[in-house]
Coordinates of C-alpha atoms in Angstrom, one line a residue:
X74 CA 0.0 0.0 0.0
X75 CA 1.5 3.3 -1.1
X76 CA 1.8 6.0 1.6
X77 CA -0.4 9.1 1.4
X78 CA 1.2 12.5 0.5
X79 CA 0.8 13.5 4.2
X80 CA 2.7 10.5 5.4
X81 CA 5.4 10.8 2.7
X82 CA 6.0 14.5 3.5
X83 CA 5.4 14.5 7.2
X84 CA 7.5 16.7 9.5
X85 CA 8.8 13.5 11.1
X86 CA 10.6 12.8 7.8
X87 CA 11.3 16.2 6.4
X88 CA 12.8 17.8 9.6
X89 CA 15.6 15.2 10.1
X90 CA 16.3 15.4 6.4
X91 CA 16.8 19.1 6.6
X92 CA 18.9 18.8 9.8
X93 CA 21.1 16.1 8.4
X94 CA 21.7 18.1 5.2
X95 CA 22.8 21.1 7.3
X96 CA 25.2 18.9 9.3
X97 CA 26.7 17.2 6.2
X98 CA 27.2 20.6 4.5
X99 CA 28.8 21.9 7.7
X100 CA 31.4 19.1 7.6
X101 CA 32.1 19.9 4.0
X102 CA 32.4 23.6 4.8
X103 CA 34.7 23.0 7.8
X104 CA 37.1 20.9 5.8
X105 CA 37.2 23.5 3.0
X106 CA 37.9 26.3 5.5
X107 CA 40.7 24.2 7.1
X108 CA 42.2 23.8 3.7
X109 CA 41.8 27.4 2.7
X110 CA 43.4 28.6 6.0
X111 CA 46.4 26.3 5.4
X112 CA 45.7 24.2 8.5
X113 CA 45.8 21.0 6.5
X114 CA 47.2 20.0 3.1
X115 CA 45.1 19.1 0.1
X116 CA 45.6 15.3 0.5
X117 CA 44.8 15.5 4.2
X118 CA 41.7 17.5 3.5
X119 CA 40.6 14.9 1.0
X120 CA 41.0 12.1 3.5
X121 CA 39.3 14.1 6.2
X122 CA 36.3 14.5 4.0
X123 CA 36.4 10.9 3.0
X124 CA 36.5 9.7 6.6
X125 CA 34.3 12.3 8.3
X126 CA 31.2 13.2 6.2
X127 CA 30.0 9.6 5.8
X128 CA 30.2 8.5 9.5
X129 CA 28.7 11.8 10.6
X130 CA 25.8 11.3 8.3
X131 CA 25.3 7.8 9.5
X132 CA 25.2 9.1 13.1
X133 CA 22.3 11.3 11.9
X134 CA 20.3 8.2 11.0
X135 CA 19.1 8.2 14.5
X136 CA 17.1 11.3 13.8
X137 CA 14.6 9.6 11.5
X138 CA 11.7 7.5 13.0
X139 CA 11.3 3.8 12.4
X140 CA 9.4 4.4 9.2
X141 CA 9.4 2.6 5.8
X142 CA 10.2 5.9 4.1
X143 CA 13.0 6.9 6.5
X144 CA 15.7 5.3 4.2
X145 CA 14.6 7.0 1.0
X146 CA 14.3 10.4 2.8
X147 CA 17.7 10.0 4.4
X148 CA 19.2 9.2 1.0
X149 CA 18.1 12.6 -0.1
X150 CA 21.1 14.0 1.8
X151 CA 23.9 12.2 0.0
X152 CA 21.8 12.4 -3.2
X153 CA 21.9 16.1 -3.2
X154 CA 25.7 16.2 -2.6
X155 CA 26.2 13.6 -5.4
X156 CA 24.1 15.7 -7.8
X157 CA 26.3 18.8 -6.9
X158 CA 29.5 16.8 -7.5
X159 CA 28.1 15.6 -10.9
X160 CA 27.3 19.2 -12.0
X161 CA 30.8 20.3 -11.0
X162 CA 32.4 17.3 -12.7
X163 CA 30.5 18.1 -15.9
X164 CA 31.5 21.7 -15.8
X165 CA 27.9 22.9 -15.3
X166 CA 28.9 24.5 -12.0
X167 CA 32.3 26.1 -11.4
X168 CA 33.6 25.4 -7.9
X169 CA 37.4 25.4 -7.8
X170 CA 37.4 24.9 -4.0
X171 CA 35.6 21.6 -4.2
X172 CA 37.7 20.4 -7.2
X173 CA 40.9 21.3 -5.3
X174 CA 39.9 19.1 -2.4
X175 CA 38.2 16.2 -4.2
X176 CA 40.3 15.7 -7.3
X177 CA 43.8 14.4 -7.0
X178 CA 44.8 15.7 -10.4
X179 CA 43.0 19.1 -10.1
X180 CA 40.7 18.2 -13.0
X181 CA 36.9 18.6 -12.4
X182 CA 36.2 15.5 -14.5
X183 CA 37.8 13.4 -11.8
X184 CA 34.7 14.1 -9.6
X185 CA 32.8 11.8 -12.0
X186 CA 34.8 8.8 -10.8
X187 CA 35.8 8.3 -7.2
X188 CA 33.8 11.0 -5.4
X189 CA 30.7 10.2 -7.5
X190 CA 31.0 6.5 -6.8
X191 CA 31.4 7.2 -3.1
X192 CA 28.2 9.2 -3.2
X193 CA 26.2 6.6 -5.2
X194 CA 27.2 3.9 -2.8
X195 CA 25.9 6.1 0.1
X196 CA 22.7 6.8 -1.6
X197 CA 22.0 3.2 -2.6
X198 CA 22.7 1.7 0.8
X199 CA 20.9 4.4 2.7
X200 CA 17.8 4.1 0.6
X201 CA 17.7 0.3 0.4
X202 CA 19.4 -0.9 3.5
X203 CA 18.7 1.8 6.1
X204 CA 20.0 1.0 9.6
X205 CA 20.9 -2.6 8.6
X206 CA 24.0 -4.7 9.3
X207 CA 24.6 -4.8 5.5
X208 CA 24.6 -1.0 5.3
X209 CA 26.9 -0.6 8.3
X210 CA 29.3 -3.2 7.1
X211 CA 29.5 -1.9 3.5
X212 CA 29.6 1.8 4.3
X213 CA 32.2 1.5 7.0
X214 CA 34.4 -0.4 4.5
X215 CA 34.0 2.6 2.2
X216 CA 34.6 5.3 4.8
X217 CA 37.4 3.8 6.9
X218 CA 38.7 0.7 5.1
X219 CA 39.5 2.5 1.9
X220 CA 41.3 5.3 3.6
X221 CA 43.3 3.0 6.0
X222 CA 44.4 0.9 3.0
X223 CA 45.8 3.8 1.1
X224 CA 47.7 5.2 4.1
X225 CA 49.1 1.8 5.2
X226 CA 50.0 0.9 1.6
X227 CA 51.9 4.1 1.0
X228 CA 53.7 3.9 4.3
X229 CA 54.9 0.4 3.8
X230 CA 55.9 1.0 0.2
X231 CA 57.9 4.1 1.2
X232 CA 59.6 2.1 4.0
X233 CA 60.4 -0.8 1.6
X234 CA 62.0 1.6 -0.9
X235 CA 64.2 3.1 1.8
X236 CA 65.0 -0.5 3.0
X237 CA 63.6 0.1 6.4
X238 CA 62.0 -2.6 8.6
X239 CA 63.8 -5.5 7.1
X240 CA 61.9 -8.7 6.2
X241 CA 58.7 -7.7 7.9
X242 CA 58.3 -4.6 5.8
X243 CA 59.2 -6.5 2.6
X244 CA 56.6 -9.1 3.4
X245 CA 53.9 -6.5 4.1
X246 CA 54.8 -4.6 0.9
X247 CA 54.2 -7.6 -1.3
X248 CA 50.9 -7.8 -3.2
X249 CA 48.0 -9.2 -1.2
X250 CA 46.7 -11.0 -4.3
X251 CA 49.7 -11.6 -6.5
X252 CA 47.8 -13.5 -9.2
X253 CA 45.7 -10.4 -10.1
X254 CA 46.8 -7.3 -11.9
X255 CA 45.9 -4.9 -9.1
X256 CA 49.1 -4.6 -7.0
X257 CA 47.5 -3.7 -3.6
X258 CA 49.9 -4.4 -0.8
X259 CA 49.3 -6.9 2.0
X260 CA 49.7 -4.1 4.5
X261 CA 46.9 -2.1 2.8
X262 CA 44.6 -5.1 2.7
X263 CA 45.1 -5.8 6.4
X264 CA 44.6 -2.2 7.3
X265 CA 41.4 -2.2 5.2
X266 CA 40.0 -5.2 7.1
X267 CA 40.9 -3.8 10.5
X268 CA 39.5 -0.3 9.9
X269 CA 36.4 -1.6 8.3
X270 CA 35.7 -4.0 11.1
X271 CA 36.4 -1.5 13.9
X272 CA 34.3 1.1 12.2
X273 CA 31.4 -1.2 11.6
X274 CA 31.6 -2.6 15.2
X275 CA 31.6 1.0 16.6
X276 CA 28.6 2.0 14.4
X277 CA 26.7 -1.1 15.4
X278 CA 27.3 -0.4 19.0
X279 CA 26.1 3.1 18.5
X280 CA 23.0 1.9 16.7
X281 CA 22.1 -0.6 19.3
X282 CA 22.5 2.1 22.0
X283 CA 20.1 4.2 20.1
X284 CA 17.5 1.4 19.8
X285 CA 18.0 0.5 16.1
X286 CA 15.9 -2.7 16.4
X287 CA 16.5 -3.3 12.6
X288 CA 19.9 -4.6 13.6
X289 CA 18.4 -7.4 15.7
X290 CA 15.6 -8.6 13.4
X291 CA 15.5 -12.3 12.4
X292 CA 18.4 -13.3 14.6
X293 CA 17.8 -17.0 15.4
X294 CA 16.6 -17.5 18.9
X295 CA 19.1 -20.3 19.5
X296 CA 22.1 -18.0 18.6
X297 CA 23.7 -15.1 20.5
X298 CA 22.6 -11.9 18.7
X299 CA 26.0 -10.2 19.4
X300 CA 27.9 -13.3 18.2
X301 CA 25.8 -13.5 15.0
X302 CA 26.3 -9.8 14.3
X303 CA 30.0 -10.0 15.0
X304 CA 30.4 -12.9 12.5
X305 CA 28.5 -10.9 9.8
X306 CA 30.7 -7.8 10.4
X307 CA 33.9 -9.9 10.2
X308 CA 32.8 -11.5 7.0
X309 CA 31.8 -8.1 5.6
X310 CA 35.2 -6.5 6.4
X311 CA 37.0 -9.5 4.9
X312 CA 34.9 -9.4 1.7
X313 CA 35.5 -5.7 1.3
X314 CA 39.2 -6.0 1.9
X315 CA 39.6 -8.7 -0.7
X316 CA 37.4 -6.9 -3.3
X317 CA 39.4 -3.7 -2.8
X318 CA 42.7 -5.6 -3.2
X319 CA 41.5 -7.1 -6.5
X320 CA 40.7 -3.8 -8.2
X321 CA 42.5 -0.7 -9.3
X322 CA 42.3 2.5 -7.2
X323 CA 39.9 4.3 -9.7
X324 CA 36.9 2.1 -8.8
X325 CA 37.6 0.6 -5.4
X326 CA 35.0 3.0 -3.9
X327 CA 32.5 0.7 -5.6
X328 CA 34.1 -2.7 -5.4
X329 CA 35.1 -2.5 -1.7
X330 CA 31.6 -1.8 -0.4
X331 CA 30.1 -4.3 -3.0
X332 CA 32.4 -7.0 -1.7
X333 CA 31.5 -6.2 1.9
X334 CA 27.8 -6.3 1.1
X335 CA 28.1 -9.6 -0.7
X336 CA 30.1 -11.2 2.1
X337 CA 27.7 -9.8 4.7
X338 CA 24.7 -11.2 2.8
X339 CA 26.4 -14.6 2.3
X340 CA 27.3 -14.9 6.0
X341 CA 23.9 -13.8 7.1
X342 CA 22.3 -16.5 4.9
X343 CA 24.7 -19.1 6.3
X344 CA 23.9 -18.1 9.9
X345 CA 20.2 -17.6 9.3
X346 CA 20.5 -13.8 10.1
X347 CA 18.6 -11.2 8.1
X348 CA 21.2 -8.5 7.4
X349 CA 19.0 -6.5 5.1

């Protein structure tokens, strides 16, 4: 049964959407100001935005009521940002400040790849998997796992080039999946898994403390809810890490979360847990 116009556009749904939009734009604005003031470098500003805006937005999920339309309305927030990035990337809107932070090469067209894919993943998982284990696992893989992998990978490669750390660094610098073309380091893959898992566990704990009953639905009565959720989160982090290691850096904003979502679904099916 379709909701009425009054139900679809009720203040209970519109007000949190407006508030979350303001909060997300504030994060974007603060990072831009920090970069403009010279407090952080451009690469640091990019990583700050990558790691901050998503988790802050997810923390705002608590503002929406337990409603079937909460997910689609919450998705309006990243959807608006995605639309803006697309317009900047296509040259319809000129915004050098955004381009300087979001694009590694300084070209506006770059926003049509990594940043756009980041936003699309946020929109899809928010609208279709709101406050679910699947969304928490996949989105935290995107927000934290991806950033941790890049930082760890660069650090260990730099140490290996300078011949520091001996055999351990050499081992961590080797490809995680040597049979595939993508040469992602073992250190980066381990960092991805660890950061994605810790992030998902922290957000799950936050959601449970806020009463997100969606996280506990369909957990078998014979199983421990926490143990079942932990198993799903571990599987999701592992799936995301392996998917990210198997693809090039241009599209790992898509493949990492996709791998995490697929692994979370598979583990949920095996355990009899509804993760979506």
